[in-house]
Backbone as JSON, one array per atom type, in Angstrom:
{
  "sequence": "MTHKRMIVLDIASLGLGEAPDANRFDSIGADTLGHIADKGLNVSNLINLGLGNVRWDNEIKSIPQVDAPRGFFGKMVTTVDSNRGSASFREMFDYTAGVRTASVMDLLAEKQHSVSIISSFAYYWEKQDDISMVQVPDDSKAFIELSAKMRTQKSGLIYCQLPELRHFARMNDSVGYAKQLNVLDETIGKVLERLRDNDLLLITSSYAIDPTRDNRITREYLPLIVFNPNKDEGKSLGIKRSLGAVANAIVAFFDLDDGEVTKPNFINEVM",
  "N": [[-6.52, -163.03, -87.54], [-9.62, -164.38, -88.52], [-11.35, -163.78, -90.7], [-10.8, -162.86, -94.06], [-11.66, -161.52, -96.29], [-13.39, -158.67, -97.33], [-16.41, -157.24, -98.35], [-17.68, -154.35, -99.6], [-20.64, -152.85, -100.09], [-22.02, -150.26, -101.7], [-24.81, -148.5, -101.59], [-25.43, -146.07, -103.15], [-26.86, -142.92, -102.55], [-28.93, -143.59, -100.81], [-30.59, -142.51, -98.07], [-31.39, -142.08, -94.53], [-32.99, -140.26, -93.25], [-33.12, -136.87, -91.97], [-29.99, -135.48, -90.98], [-28.22, -134.4, -87.96], [-27.09, -131.89, -88.6], [-28.65, -130.96, -90.66], [-29.93, -128.54, -91.2], [-27.94, -126.79, -92.0], [-27.45, -127.5, -94.55], [-29.67, -127.16, -96.07], [-31.56, -129.23, -95.73], [-33.63, -129.93, -94.05], [-36.18, -132.06, -93.06], [-35.61, -133.92, -95.0], [-35.69, -137.28, -96.11], [-34.92, -139.94, -97.44], [-35.43, -142.81, -97.43], [-37.85, -142.89, -95.98], [-39.54, -141.43, -97.65], [-39.88, -142.98, -99.89], [-41.08, -145.2, -99.03], [-43.81, -145.8, -99.24], [-44.19, -146.37, -101.86], [-44.51, -148.82, -103.08], [-42.47, -150.32, -102.0], [-40.46, -153.14, -101.32], [-38.43, -154.8, -99.54], [-37.26, -157.28, -98.41], [-34.89, -158.67, -97.77], [-33.09, -156.67, -96.85], [-34.63, -155.81, -94.71], [-34.58, -158.11, -93.06], [-31.92, -158.07, -92.44], [-31.79, -155.97, -90.73], [-32.53, -153.35, -91.39], [-34.94, -151.99, -90.78], [-34.73, -151.93, -88.02], [-32.88, -149.99, -87.53], [-34.37, -147.72, -87.6], [-35.77, -147.54, -85.18], [-36.8, -145.55, -83.58], [-38.38, -144.13, -85.21], [-40.26, -145.62, -86.79], [-40.99, -147.23, -89.9], [-43.84, -148.32, -91.53], [-43.84, -150.17, -93.69], [-41.29, -151.11, -93.5], [-40.49, -152.85, -91.21], [-39.25, -153.4, -87.81], [-37.3, -156.26, -86.86], [-37.29, -159.14, -84.74], [-35.05, -160.77, -84.48], [-32.58, -159.8, -86.02], [-30.55, -160.53, -88.87], [-28.26, -159.2, -89.41], [-25.77, -156.79, -88.27], [-26.55, -153.57, -87.25], [-26.77, -150.06, -87.87], [-26.2, -146.51, -88.04], [-24.68, -143.75, -89.79], [-23.12, -140.49, -89.71], [-22.29, -137.75, -91.85], [-19.41, -135.8, -91.62], [-17.76, -134.04, -92.92], [-17.3, -130.74, -94.14], [-18.92, -130.22, -96.44], [-21.2, -130.83, -99.08], [-20.81, -132.45, -101.2], [-20.57, -135.36, -103.24], [-18.0, -136.43, -103.74], [-16.52, -135.53, -101.58], [-17.65, -136.97, -99.52], [-16.85, -139.58, -100.2], [-14.12, -139.39, -99.73], [-14.11, -138.94, -96.98], [-15.09, -141.38, -96.15], [-13.17, -143.28, -96.95], [-10.55, -142.34, -96.58], [-7.68, -142.3, -94.45], [-5.89, -141.44, -91.57], [-2.59, -141.95, -91.32], [0.16, -142.16, -89.45], [2.14, -139.48, -90.31], [0.72, -138.66, -92.48], [-2.18, -138.5, -94.62], [-3.83, -141.15, -96.0], [-5.43, -143.15, -98.51], [-7.39, -145.96, -97.59], [-7.25, -147.85, -99.5], [-4.7, -147.54, -100.58], [-3.18, -148.33, -98.35], [-3.95, -151.01, -98.09], [-2.99, -152.06, -100.52], [-0.25, -151.64, -100.17], [0.28, -153.52, -98.25], [0.04, -155.79, -99.64], [-2.51, -156.78, -100.1], [-5.31, -157.8, -102.02], [-7.24, -155.56, -103.98], [-10.28, -154.49, -105.25], [-12.28, -152.37, -107.24], [-15.48, -151.53, -108.11], [-17.38, -149.49, -109.99], [-19.23, -146.61, -111.19], [-17.71, -144.44, -111.74], [-14.43, -142.96, -111.98], [-12.71, -140.97, -111.2], [-11.92, -140.38, -108.53], [-10.4, -142.56, -107.86], [-8.34, -142.71, -109.65], [-5.63, -142.33, -109.25], [-4.81, -144.4, -107.74], [-2.67, -147.07, -107.11], [-1.93, -150.44, -108.16], [-4.48, -151.53, -108.01], [-7.46, -153.12, -108.9], [-9.72, -151.88, -111.17], [-13.01, -151.48, -112.25], [-15.18, -150.05, -114.44], [-18.6, -149.4, -114.48], [-21.85, -149.19, -116.07], [-24.38, -149.46, -114.99], [-26.58, -150.91, -112.45], [-27.06, -153.64, -112.89], [-24.83, -154.5, -114.41], [-22.9, -153.91, -112.51], [-23.42, -155.8, -110.49], [-22.94, -158.14, -111.91], [-20.19, -157.94, -112.31], [-19.39, -157.89, -109.64], [-20.17, -160.46, -108.8], [-18.43, -161.96, -110.37], [-15.94, -161.15, -109.32], [-16.21, -162.12, -106.73], [-16.01, -164.81, -107.19], [-13.4, -165.11, -108.11], [-11.56, -163.54, -106.64], [-10.12, -164.21, -103.74], [-9.44, -163.07, -101.33], [-8.9, -159.98, -99.48], [-10.16, -156.68, -100.34], [-13.29, -155.86, -101.74], [-14.93, -153.38, -103.32], [-18.04, -152.15, -104.19], [-19.96, -149.96, -105.91], [-23.27, -148.96, -106.42], [-24.88, -147.52, -109.13], [-27.44, -146.68, -110.1], [-29.65, -145.8, -108.51], [-29.26, -143.13, -107.76], [-29.77, -141.77, -110.1], [-32.55, -142.03, -110.46], [-33.28, -140.6, -108.2], [-32.36, -138.01, -108.8], [-34.04, -137.42, -110.86], [-36.33, -137.01, -109.56], [-37.99, -139.21, -109.21], [-39.71, -141.05, -107.34], [-41.16, -143.44, -107.34], [-39.83, -144.99, -109.3], [-37.37, -145.12, -108.02], [-37.99, -146.65, -105.72], [-38.75, -149.06, -106.96], [-36.33, -149.82, -108.15], [-34.74, -150.15, -105.9], [-36.01, -152.35, -104.83], [-35.25, -154.28, -106.7], [-32.5, -154.29, -106.25], [-32.48, -155.29, -103.66], [-33.33, -157.94, -104.01], [-31.12, -158.92, -105.39], [-29.14, -158.56, -103.5], [-29.86, -160.57, -101.78], [-28.95, -162.78, -103.24], [-26.23, -162.3, -103.19], [-25.73, -162.68, -100.47], [-26.12, -165.43, -100.3], [-23.86, -166.36, -101.56], [-21.72, -165.81, -100.0], [-18.76, -166.64, -98.16], [-17.4, -168.42, -95.29], [-15.28, -166.9, -94.35], [-15.82, -164.31, -95.04], [-16.87, -160.86, -94.84], [-19.58, -158.77, -95.04], [-20.37, -155.48, -95.81], [-22.83, -153.13, -95.91], [-23.7, -150.01, -97.08], [-24.15, -146.46, -97.59], [-22.76, -143.85, -99.41], [-23.61, -141.27, -99.63], [-26.63, -139.23, -99.61], [-29.62, -138.76, -101.53], [-32.56, -137.34, -101.56], [-35.4, -138.19, -103.33], [-37.63, -136.57, -103.4], [-36.84, -134.03, -103.21], [-34.9, -131.2, -104.45], [-33.16, -132.22, -106.61], [-30.48, -132.68, -105.63], [-27.73, -133.49, -103.43], [-28.66, -134.59, -100.21], [-28.49, -133.9, -96.71], [-28.26, -136.45, -94.68], [-28.74, -139.12, -92.24], [-26.82, -142.07, -92.78], [-26.97, -145.48, -93.88], [-25.63, -148.3, -92.07], [-24.89, -151.47, -92.3], [-23.89, -154.64, -91.36], [-22.92, -157.87, -92.21], [-22.09, -160.96, -90.94], [-21.31, -164.13, -91.84], [-20.89, -166.09, -89.94], [-22.3, -165.51, -87.7], [-25.32, -165.91, -86.03], [-27.16, -164.03, -85.31], [-27.55, -160.48, -85.28], [-26.85, -157.2, -83.85], [-27.43, -153.9, -82.5], [-25.36, -151.31, -83.77], [-25.33, -148.74, -83.12], [-24.87, -145.17, -83.45], [-22.57, -143.9, -85.66], [-20.19, -141.39, -85.65], [-18.93, -140.42, -87.88], [-18.28, -140.93, -91.36], [-15.86, -142.02, -91.62], [-15.74, -144.2, -90.0], [-15.95, -146.45, -91.53], [-13.47, -146.63, -92.9], [-11.81, -146.93, -90.64], [-12.71, -149.39, -89.72], [-11.97, -151.07, -91.82], [-9.18, -150.87, -91.68], [-8.74, -152.04, -89.15], [-9.84, -154.59, -89.57], [-8.16, -155.77, -91.49], [-5.81, -155.54, -90.18], [-3.97, -153.29, -90.45], [-2.59, -151.34, -89.12], [-0.01, -151.45, -88.16], [0.77, -151.96, -85.48], [0.15, -149.62, -84.17], [-2.06, -147.71, -82.03], [-5.26, -148.77, -82.52], [-7.8, -146.99, -84.12], [-11.1, -146.03, -82.91], [-13.45, -148.49, -83.76], [-15.85, -150.72, -85.29], [-15.35, -153.39, -85.61], [-14.71, -155.4, -83.67], [-17.2, -155.67, -82.57], [-18.71, -157.06, -84.4], [-17.54, -159.46, -84.93]],
  "CA": [[-7.95, -162.79, -87.77], [-10.17, -165.42, -89.37], [-11.89, -163.24, -91.94], [-9.78, -162.31, -94.94], [-12.23, -160.78, -97.41], [-14.49, -157.76, -97.01], [-17.14, -156.71, -99.49], [-18.4, -153.13, -99.26], [-21.69, -152.57, -101.08], [-22.41, -148.86, -101.53], [-26.1, -148.18, -102.22], [-25.29, -144.62, -103.19], [-28.03, -142.02, -102.5], [-29.93, -144.03, -99.85], [-30.5, -141.85, -96.77], [-32.32, -142.57, -93.51], [-33.62, -139.15, -92.53], [-32.24, -135.7, -91.79], [-28.9, -135.54, -90.03], [-28.27, -133.3, -86.99], [-26.72, -130.61, -89.2], [-29.41, -130.82, -91.91], [-30.28, -127.14, -91.45], [-26.81, -126.13, -92.66], [-27.38, -127.95, -95.94], [-31.02, -127.05, -96.63], [-32.06, -130.61, -95.8], [-34.64, -130.19, -93.04], [-37.28, -132.87, -93.57], [-35.14, -134.92, -95.97], [-35.83, -138.65, -95.62], [-35.0, -140.75, -98.66], [-36.13, -144.08, -97.19], [-39.23, -142.62, -95.58], [-40.34, -140.87, -98.75], [-40.16, -143.99, -100.92], [-41.61, -146.39, -98.34], [-45.18, -146.08, -99.66], [-44.18, -146.43, -103.33], [-44.38, -150.22, -103.49], [-41.18, -150.83, -101.53], [-40.48, -154.51, -100.81], [-37.0, -155.09, -99.37], [-37.26, -158.27, -97.34], [-33.53, -159.02, -97.34], [-32.59, -155.58, -96.03], [-35.39, -155.84, -93.46], [-34.06, -159.2, -92.25], [-30.58, -157.68, -91.98], [-31.94, -154.99, -89.67], [-32.75, -151.98, -91.85], [-36.02, -151.39, -90.0], [-34.3, -151.74, -86.64], [-32.16, -148.72, -87.45], [-35.38, -146.67, -87.41], [-36.59, -147.93, -84.04], [-37.43, -144.37, -82.99], [-39.23, -143.52, -86.23], [-40.48, -146.83, -87.59], [-41.74, -147.17, -91.15], [-44.73, -149.47, -91.54], [-43.43, -151.15, -94.69], [-39.93, -151.56, -93.19], [-40.61, -153.07, -89.76], [-38.17, -154.0, -87.05], [-37.39, -157.71, -86.7], [-36.84, -159.53, -83.41], [-33.72, -161.38, -84.55], [-31.95, -159.39, -87.28], [-29.39, -161.33, -89.3], [-27.09, -158.34, -89.51], [-25.49, -155.75, -87.29], [-27.16, -152.42, -87.9], [-26.58, -148.75, -87.27], [-26.2, -145.44, -89.02], [-23.52, -142.86, -89.72], [-23.31, -139.12, -90.16], [-21.2, -137.13, -92.58], [-18.87, -134.67, -90.86], [-17.04, -133.12, -93.79], [-18.05, -129.49, -94.33], [-19.24, -130.13, -97.86], [-22.27, -131.75, -99.41], [-20.48, -133.07, -102.48], [-20.34, -136.79, -103.15], [-16.58, -136.74, -103.7], [-16.06, -135.29, -100.21], [-18.11, -138.11, -98.71], [-15.97, -140.72, -100.49], [-12.85, -139.19, -99.03], [-14.33, -139.16, -95.55], [-15.34, -142.8, -95.91], [-12.06, -144.16, -97.27], [-9.25, -141.82, -96.2], [-7.28, -142.72, -93.11], [-4.67, -140.77, -91.14], [-1.58, -142.94, -90.96], [1.4, -141.46, -89.13], [2.16, -138.04, -90.6], [0.03, -138.36, -93.72], [-3.5, -139.08, -94.82], [-3.81, -142.03, -97.16], [-6.61, -143.96, -98.73], [-7.22, -147.33, -97.11], [-6.89, -148.64, -100.67], [-3.24, -147.5, -100.62], [-2.65, -149.14, -97.26], [-4.17, -152.41, -98.43], [-2.07, -152.43, -101.59], [1.1, -151.69, -99.59], [0.38, -154.76, -97.48], [-0.14, -156.89, -100.59], [-3.89, -157.27, -100.15], [-6.01, -157.53, -103.28], [-8.27, -154.53, -103.9], [-11.06, -154.31, -106.47], [-13.27, -151.31, -107.17], [-16.49, -151.6, -109.16], [-18.05, -148.21, -109.83], [-19.54, -145.9, -112.44], [-16.81, -143.31, -111.87], [-13.03, -143.34, -111.75], [-11.86, -139.81, -110.93], [-11.31, -140.41, -107.2], [-9.49, -143.69, -107.72], [-7.46, -142.79, -110.81], [-4.23, -142.32, -108.85], [-4.55, -145.55, -106.89], [-1.84, -148.07, -107.78], [-2.11, -151.85, -107.81], [-5.88, -151.76, -107.69], [-8.29, -153.5, -110.04], [-10.86, -150.98, -111.28], [-13.95, -151.8, -113.31], [-16.21, -149.02, -114.56], [-19.87, -150.02, -114.88], [-22.86, -148.19, -116.41], [-25.65, -149.65, -114.3], [-26.55, -151.85, -111.33], [-26.97, -155.0, -113.39], [-23.43, -154.76, -114.73], [-22.15, -153.88, -111.26], [-23.58, -157.08, -109.8], [-22.25, -159.15, -112.71], [-18.77, -157.81, -111.99], [-19.22, -158.3, -108.24], [-20.24, -161.92, -108.77], [-17.18, -162.48, -110.94], [-14.87, -160.92, -108.35], [-16.4, -163.02, -105.59], [-15.54, -166.13, -107.6], [-11.97, -165.16, -108.42], [-10.74, -162.87, -105.63], [-10.36, -164.99, -102.53], [-9.15, -162.3, -100.13], [-8.79, -158.55, -99.71], [-11.34, -155.81, -100.33], [-14.06, -155.62, -102.96], [-15.86, -152.26, -103.14], [-18.97, -152.08, -105.32], [-20.94, -148.89, -105.8], [-24.42, -149.14, -107.31], [-25.07, -146.17, -109.64], [-28.71, -146.31, -110.71], [-30.62, -145.13, -107.63], [-29.08, -141.67, -107.76], [-30.4, -141.21, -111.3], [-33.97, -141.89, -110.15], [-33.41, -139.52, -107.22], [-32.17, -136.72, -109.46], [-35.2, -137.19, -111.72], [-37.48, -136.91, -108.65], [-38.83, -140.37, -109.5], [-39.77, -141.86, -106.12], [-41.65, -144.78, -107.69], [-38.72, -145.67, -109.95], [-36.36, -145.35, -106.98], [-38.44, -147.78, -104.91], [-38.68, -150.28, -107.78], [-34.94, -150.22, -108.32], [-34.26, -150.65, -104.61], [-36.54, -153.71, -104.73], [-34.38, -155.12, -107.53], [-31.23, -154.42, -105.53], [-32.7, -156.14, -102.5], [-33.33, -159.32, -104.49], [-29.76, -159.29, -105.74], [-28.41, -158.67, -102.24], [-30.13, -161.92, -101.3], [-28.06, -163.7, -103.95], [-24.89, -162.06, -102.66], [-25.67, -163.33, -99.16], [-26.0, -166.87, -100.52], [-22.53, -166.68, -102.11], [-20.66, -165.47, -99.04], [-18.03, -167.73, -97.52], [-17.25, -168.24, -93.84], [-14.27, -165.89, -94.02], [-16.24, -163.04, -95.61], [-17.65, -159.89, -94.08], [-20.3, -157.89, -95.97], [-20.74, -154.19, -95.25], [-23.75, -152.41, -96.79], [-23.8, -148.63, -96.64], [-24.38, -145.47, -98.65], [-21.77, -142.8, -99.23], [-24.32, -139.99, -99.56], [-28.08, -139.36, -99.79], [-30.35, -137.83, -102.41], [-34.0, -137.54, -101.39], [-36.03, -137.94, -104.64], [-38.71, -135.59, -103.31], [-36.23, -132.7, -103.09], [-34.58, -130.49, -105.69], [-32.08, -132.73, -107.46], [-29.14, -132.47, -105.07], [-27.42, -134.32, -102.27], [-29.29, -134.17, -98.96], [-27.69, -134.24, -95.52], [-29.05, -137.42, -93.93], [-28.07, -140.29, -91.7], [-26.54, -143.07, -93.8], [-27.06, -146.82, -93.29], [-24.47, -149.14, -91.8], [-25.35, -152.83, -92.03], [-22.77, -155.57, -91.48], [-23.33, -159.27, -92.11], [-21.05, -161.95, -90.7], [-21.93, -165.44, -92.04], [-20.68, -166.95, -88.78], [-23.13, -165.04, -86.61], [-26.74, -166.2, -86.27], [-27.99, -162.85, -85.04], [-26.8, -159.26, -85.09], [-27.3, -156.27, -82.82], [-27.26, -152.5, -82.88], [-24.04, -150.69, -83.76], [-25.5, -147.36, -82.71], [-24.62, -144.09, -84.41], [-21.16, -143.59, -85.87], [-20.14, -139.94, -85.83], [-18.2, -140.06, -89.1], [-18.17, -141.99, -92.37], [-14.55, -142.61, -91.41], [-15.89, -145.48, -89.31], [-15.72, -147.5, -92.52], [-12.02, -146.75, -93.06], [-11.25, -147.47, -89.41], [-13.06, -150.81, -89.67], [-11.13, -151.77, -92.8], [-7.83, -150.92, -91.11], [-8.74, -153.03, -88.08], [-10.17, -155.9, -90.14], [-6.99, -156.31, -92.17], [-4.65, -155.32, -89.31], [-3.1, -152.44, -91.24], [-2.11, -150.21, -88.33], [1.4, -151.63, -87.79], [0.99, -151.9, -84.05], [-0.33, -148.38, -83.57], [-3.35, -147.84, -81.36], [-6.32, -148.78, -83.51], [-8.85, -146.01, -83.87], [-12.39, -146.66, -82.6], [-14.07, -149.14, -84.9], [-16.91, -151.65, -84.88], [-15.0, -154.75, -86.01], [-14.86, -156.32, -82.55], [-18.63, -155.85, -82.29], [-19.36, -157.9, -85.41], [-16.79, -160.7, -85.11]],
  "C": [[-8.47, -163.8, -88.78], [-10.61, -164.88, -90.71], [-10.79, -162.57, -92.76], [-10.36, -161.53, -96.12], [-13.4, -159.93, -96.93], [-15.09, -157.25, -98.3], [-17.93, -155.5, -99.0], [-19.36, -152.82, -100.4], [-22.26, -151.19, -100.79], [-23.69, -148.58, -102.31], [-26.2, -146.66, -102.27], [-26.62, -143.91, -103.38], [-29.09, -142.44, -101.5], [-29.68, -143.38, -98.48], [-31.59, -142.32, -95.84], [-33.0, -141.46, -92.72], [-32.61, -138.07, -92.18], [-31.21, -135.89, -90.69], [-28.97, -134.35, -89.07], [-27.94, -131.93, -87.57], [-27.47, -130.34, -90.51], [-29.73, -129.36, -92.23], [-29.17, -126.38, -92.18], [-26.73, -126.46, -94.14], [-28.76, -127.98, -96.59], [-31.67, -128.42, -96.78], [-33.05, -130.94, -94.68], [-35.8, -130.95, -93.68], [-36.87, -133.91, -94.6], [-35.22, -136.31, -95.34], [-36.01, -139.58, -96.82], [-35.8, -142.03, -98.44], [-37.58, -143.85, -96.84], [-40.11, -142.17, -96.72], [-40.57, -141.83, -99.91], [-40.88, -145.21, -100.34], [-43.01, -146.77, -98.8], [-45.3, -146.15, -101.19], [-44.0, -147.86, -103.84], [-43.07, -150.85, -103.05], [-41.34, -152.22, -100.92], [-39.03, -155.0, -100.71], [-36.8, -156.07, -98.22], [-35.86, -158.63, -96.86], [-32.93, -157.93, -96.45], [-33.33, -155.51, -94.69], [-34.83, -156.92, -92.53], [-32.66, -158.9, -91.73], [-30.63, -156.6, -90.91], [-32.18, -153.56, -90.1], [-33.84, -151.28, -91.06], [-35.63, -151.12, -88.56], [-33.51, -150.46, -86.45], [-33.12, -147.59, -87.12], [-36.29, -147.0, -86.24], [-37.35, -146.75, -83.45], [-38.35, -143.65, -83.98], [-39.57, -144.59, -87.26], [-41.34, -146.55, -88.82], [-42.56, -148.45, -91.27], [-44.27, -150.55, -92.51], [-42.0, -151.67, -94.49], [-39.86, -151.79, -91.68], [-39.31, -153.54, -89.11], [-38.39, -155.51, -87.01], [-36.77, -158.08, -85.35], [-35.42, -160.08, -83.41], [-33.06, -161.01, -85.88], [-30.72, -160.23, -87.6], [-28.11, -160.51, -89.32], [-26.91, -157.43, -88.31], [-25.86, -154.43, -87.96], [-26.9, -151.13, -87.13], [-26.67, -147.7, -88.35], [-25.02, -144.52, -88.77], [-23.91, -141.46, -90.14], [-22.07, -138.67, -90.92], [-20.71, -135.92, -91.79], [-18.15, -133.65, -91.73], [-17.92, -131.91, -94.1], [-18.31, -129.23, -95.82], [-20.35, -131.13, -98.13], [-22.06, -132.35, -100.8], [-20.17, -134.55, -102.28], [-18.88, -137.15, -103.03], [-16.01, -136.53, -102.29], [-16.46, -136.44, -99.3], [-17.25, -139.34, -98.94], [-14.66, -140.59, -99.73], [-13.02, -139.41, -97.53], [-14.47, -140.64, -95.24], [-14.08, -143.65, -96.05], [-10.67, -143.6, -96.98], [-8.96, -142.14, -94.75], [-5.97, -142.02, -92.76], [-3.68, -141.81, -90.62], [-0.26, -142.22, -90.71], [1.28, -139.98, -89.42], [1.39, -137.69, -91.87], [-1.36, -138.99, -93.73], [-3.48, -139.89, -96.11], [-5.16, -142.7, -97.32], [-6.35, -145.35, -98.16], [-6.88, -148.25, -98.28], [-5.37, -148.69, -100.82], [-2.64, -148.42, -99.56], [-2.8, -150.62, -97.55], [-3.18, -152.88, -99.49], [-0.64, -152.55, -101.07], [1.33, -152.98, -98.84], [0.09, -155.99, -98.33], [-1.52, -157.54, -100.52], [-4.5, -156.91, -101.5], [-7.1, -156.49, -103.05], [-8.95, -154.4, -105.25], [-12.11, -153.24, -106.25], [-14.18, -151.42, -108.38], [-17.37, -150.37, -108.99], [-18.35, -147.6, -111.19], [-18.61, -144.72, -112.68], [-15.39, -143.76, -111.56], [-12.17, -142.19, -111.25], [-11.22, -139.85, -109.55], [-10.21, -141.47, -107.12], [-8.38, -143.69, -108.76], [-5.98, -142.82, -110.44], [-3.87, -143.51, -107.96], [-3.77, -146.61, -107.68], [-2.22, -149.48, -107.32], [-3.53, -152.18, -107.39], [-6.63, -152.1, -108.97], [-9.52, -152.61, -110.07], [-11.71, -151.35, -112.48], [-15.03, -150.73, -113.33], [-17.47, -149.65, -115.13], [-20.93, -148.95, -115.13], [-24.14, -148.29, -115.6], [-25.51, -150.72, -113.22], [-26.4, -153.29, -111.79], [-25.53, -155.39, -113.71], [-22.58, -154.77, -113.47], [-22.23, -155.22, -110.54], [-22.94, -158.22, -110.58], [-20.76, -159.14, -112.38], [-18.49, -158.24, -110.55], [-19.23, -159.81, -108.13], [-18.96, -162.54, -109.3], [-16.02, -162.32, -109.97], [-14.99, -161.85, -107.15], [-15.96, -164.44, -105.92], [-14.02, -166.2, -107.69], [-11.06, -164.53, -107.37], [-11.05, -163.48, -104.27], [-10.1, -164.21, -101.24], [-9.07, -160.82, -100.49], [-10.12, -157.84, -99.71], [-11.97, -155.73, -101.71], [-15.06, -154.51, -102.64], [-16.72, -152.16, -104.39], [-19.98, -150.98, -105.06], [-22.03, -149.08, -106.85], [-24.89, -147.77, -107.8], [-26.49, -145.74, -109.98], [-29.66, -145.52, -109.8], [-30.49, -143.61, -107.69], [-29.71, -141.02, -108.99], [-31.91, -141.04, -111.09], [-34.19, -140.74, -109.17], [-33.31, -138.16, -107.89], [-33.3, -136.4, -110.42], [-36.48, -137.03, -110.9], [-38.49, -138.02, -108.9], [-38.83, -141.31, -108.3], [-40.21, -143.29, -106.41], [-40.53, -145.59, -108.35], [-37.62, -146.02, -108.96], [-36.74, -146.58, -106.16], [-38.34, -149.09, -105.69], [-37.24, -150.76, -107.94], [-34.35, -150.73, -107.02], [-34.79, -152.06, -104.37], [-35.66, -154.69, -105.51], [-33.05, -155.36, -106.82], [-31.37, -155.36, -104.35], [-32.7, -157.62, -102.9], [-31.9, -159.78, -104.79], [-28.89, -159.39, -104.5], [-28.64, -160.05, -101.63], [-29.22, -162.95, -101.95], [-26.62, -163.54, -103.48], [-24.72, -162.76, -101.32], [-25.46, -164.83, -99.31], [-24.6, -167.28, -100.95], [-21.4, -166.37, -101.14], [-20.04, -166.73, -98.44], [-17.86, -167.42, -96.03], [-16.26, -167.15, -93.49], [-14.55, -164.53, -94.67], [-16.9, -162.14, -94.57], [-18.26, -158.93, -95.1], [-20.72, -156.62, -95.25], [-21.6, -153.46, -96.29], [-23.93, -151.0, -96.24], [-24.22, -147.74, -97.81], [-23.44, -144.3, -98.38], [-22.37, -141.4, -99.19], [-25.79, -140.24, -99.83], [-28.59, -138.35, -100.81], [-31.84, -138.16, -102.27], [-34.7, -137.22, -102.72], [-37.19, -136.96, -104.59], [-38.17, -134.17, -103.2], [-35.79, -132.19, -104.46], [-33.26, -130.93, -106.33], [-30.69, -132.43, -106.92], [-28.97, -133.37, -103.86], [-28.06, -133.73, -101.02], [-28.47, -134.69, -97.78], [-28.54, -135.15, -94.63], [-28.15, -138.41, -93.21], [-27.9, -141.3, -92.83], [-26.49, -144.46, -93.17], [-25.7, -147.48, -93.09], [-25.0, -150.51, -91.4], [-24.2, -153.78, -92.31], [-23.29, -156.99, -91.29], [-22.11, -160.17, -92.0], [-21.69, -163.33, -90.84], [-21.82, -166.37, -90.85], [-21.51, -166.55, -87.57], [-24.6, -165.28, -86.94], [-27.61, -164.97, -86.13], [-27.1, -161.64, -84.81], [-27.35, -158.42, -83.96], [-27.01, -154.85, -83.3], [-25.79, -152.07, -82.78], [-24.12, -149.23, -83.36], [-25.25, -146.37, -83.83], [-23.12, -143.83, -84.48], [-21.05, -142.14, -86.31], [-19.31, -139.49, -87.02], [-18.27, -141.24, -90.07], [-16.81, -142.66, -92.29], [-14.59, -143.89, -90.62], [-15.64, -146.64, -90.26], [-14.22, -147.72, -92.71], [-11.38, -147.37, -91.83], [-11.51, -148.97, -89.3], [-12.21, -151.62, -90.64], [-9.71, -151.93, -92.27], [-7.74, -151.99, -90.03], [-8.94, -154.45, -88.62], [-8.95, -156.56, -90.76], [-5.69, -156.06, -91.4], [-3.58, -154.49, -90.02], [-2.38, -151.37, -90.43], [-0.68, -150.35, -87.83], [1.66, -151.44, -86.3], [0.57, -150.61, -83.39], [-1.67, -148.63, -82.88], [-4.46, -147.72, -82.4], [-7.39, -147.77, -83.15], [-10.17, -146.71, -83.58], [-13.03, -147.25, -83.86], [-15.04, -150.2, -84.39], [-16.57, -153.11, -85.18], [-15.18, -155.75, -84.86], [-16.32, -156.59, -82.21], [-19.29, -156.84, -83.24], [-18.66, -159.24, -85.61], [-17.19, -161.77, -84.1]]
}
């Protein structure tokens, strides 16, 4: 496989509208992106990557579809029977390998791939061995660390979670949320400029928090945007029925399955 480095950018708390099981989690009408769209939102890089195309059936005026998106775009649903953020992380990064369930981080480390985690929390990753972990207090520091890792880590996985949006969501500050997403969008543009030919960038969100609701995680569709520097134009990835699509893609991307039948994944669609 040509590509040897994957960067996963987790815009934690960004949702795309109520999921099919929203009624089970008191999330009917939840729509994080829709509810901040008229608060001065200006996310041209995400739009060009296909964020608006994900909402083809419920288009947002300020986040239009583009005719030739630069990225591959889709959305995912959470299947775990819990609305806690930690459960979503496990669904996104755990992988059933043989007779046990392991984190893809473990599998990568076992195969001698470099793994770096940039996040505001450490409790889920604290038992992971041979992994570089950097705890960050805000988005600015997260991007500083990401930039440094992109310069020094030439292969493997870099996971970067952005912590600030969820704070605006929990404060019911839709305007602040939109402003911070604008800042993130500008920085994503800089990340795109620094990508190499053997990189793959995956932008997603591990859970949603609608800032117009009551300070808790909402059950929504979550974004899936993939950018391959070697592709001039992307296409729809459809709806992935589990956040585990991310783990499956990582396993396929780094060929971690040891000859076993690879689980359904979208890697062949974006290469």
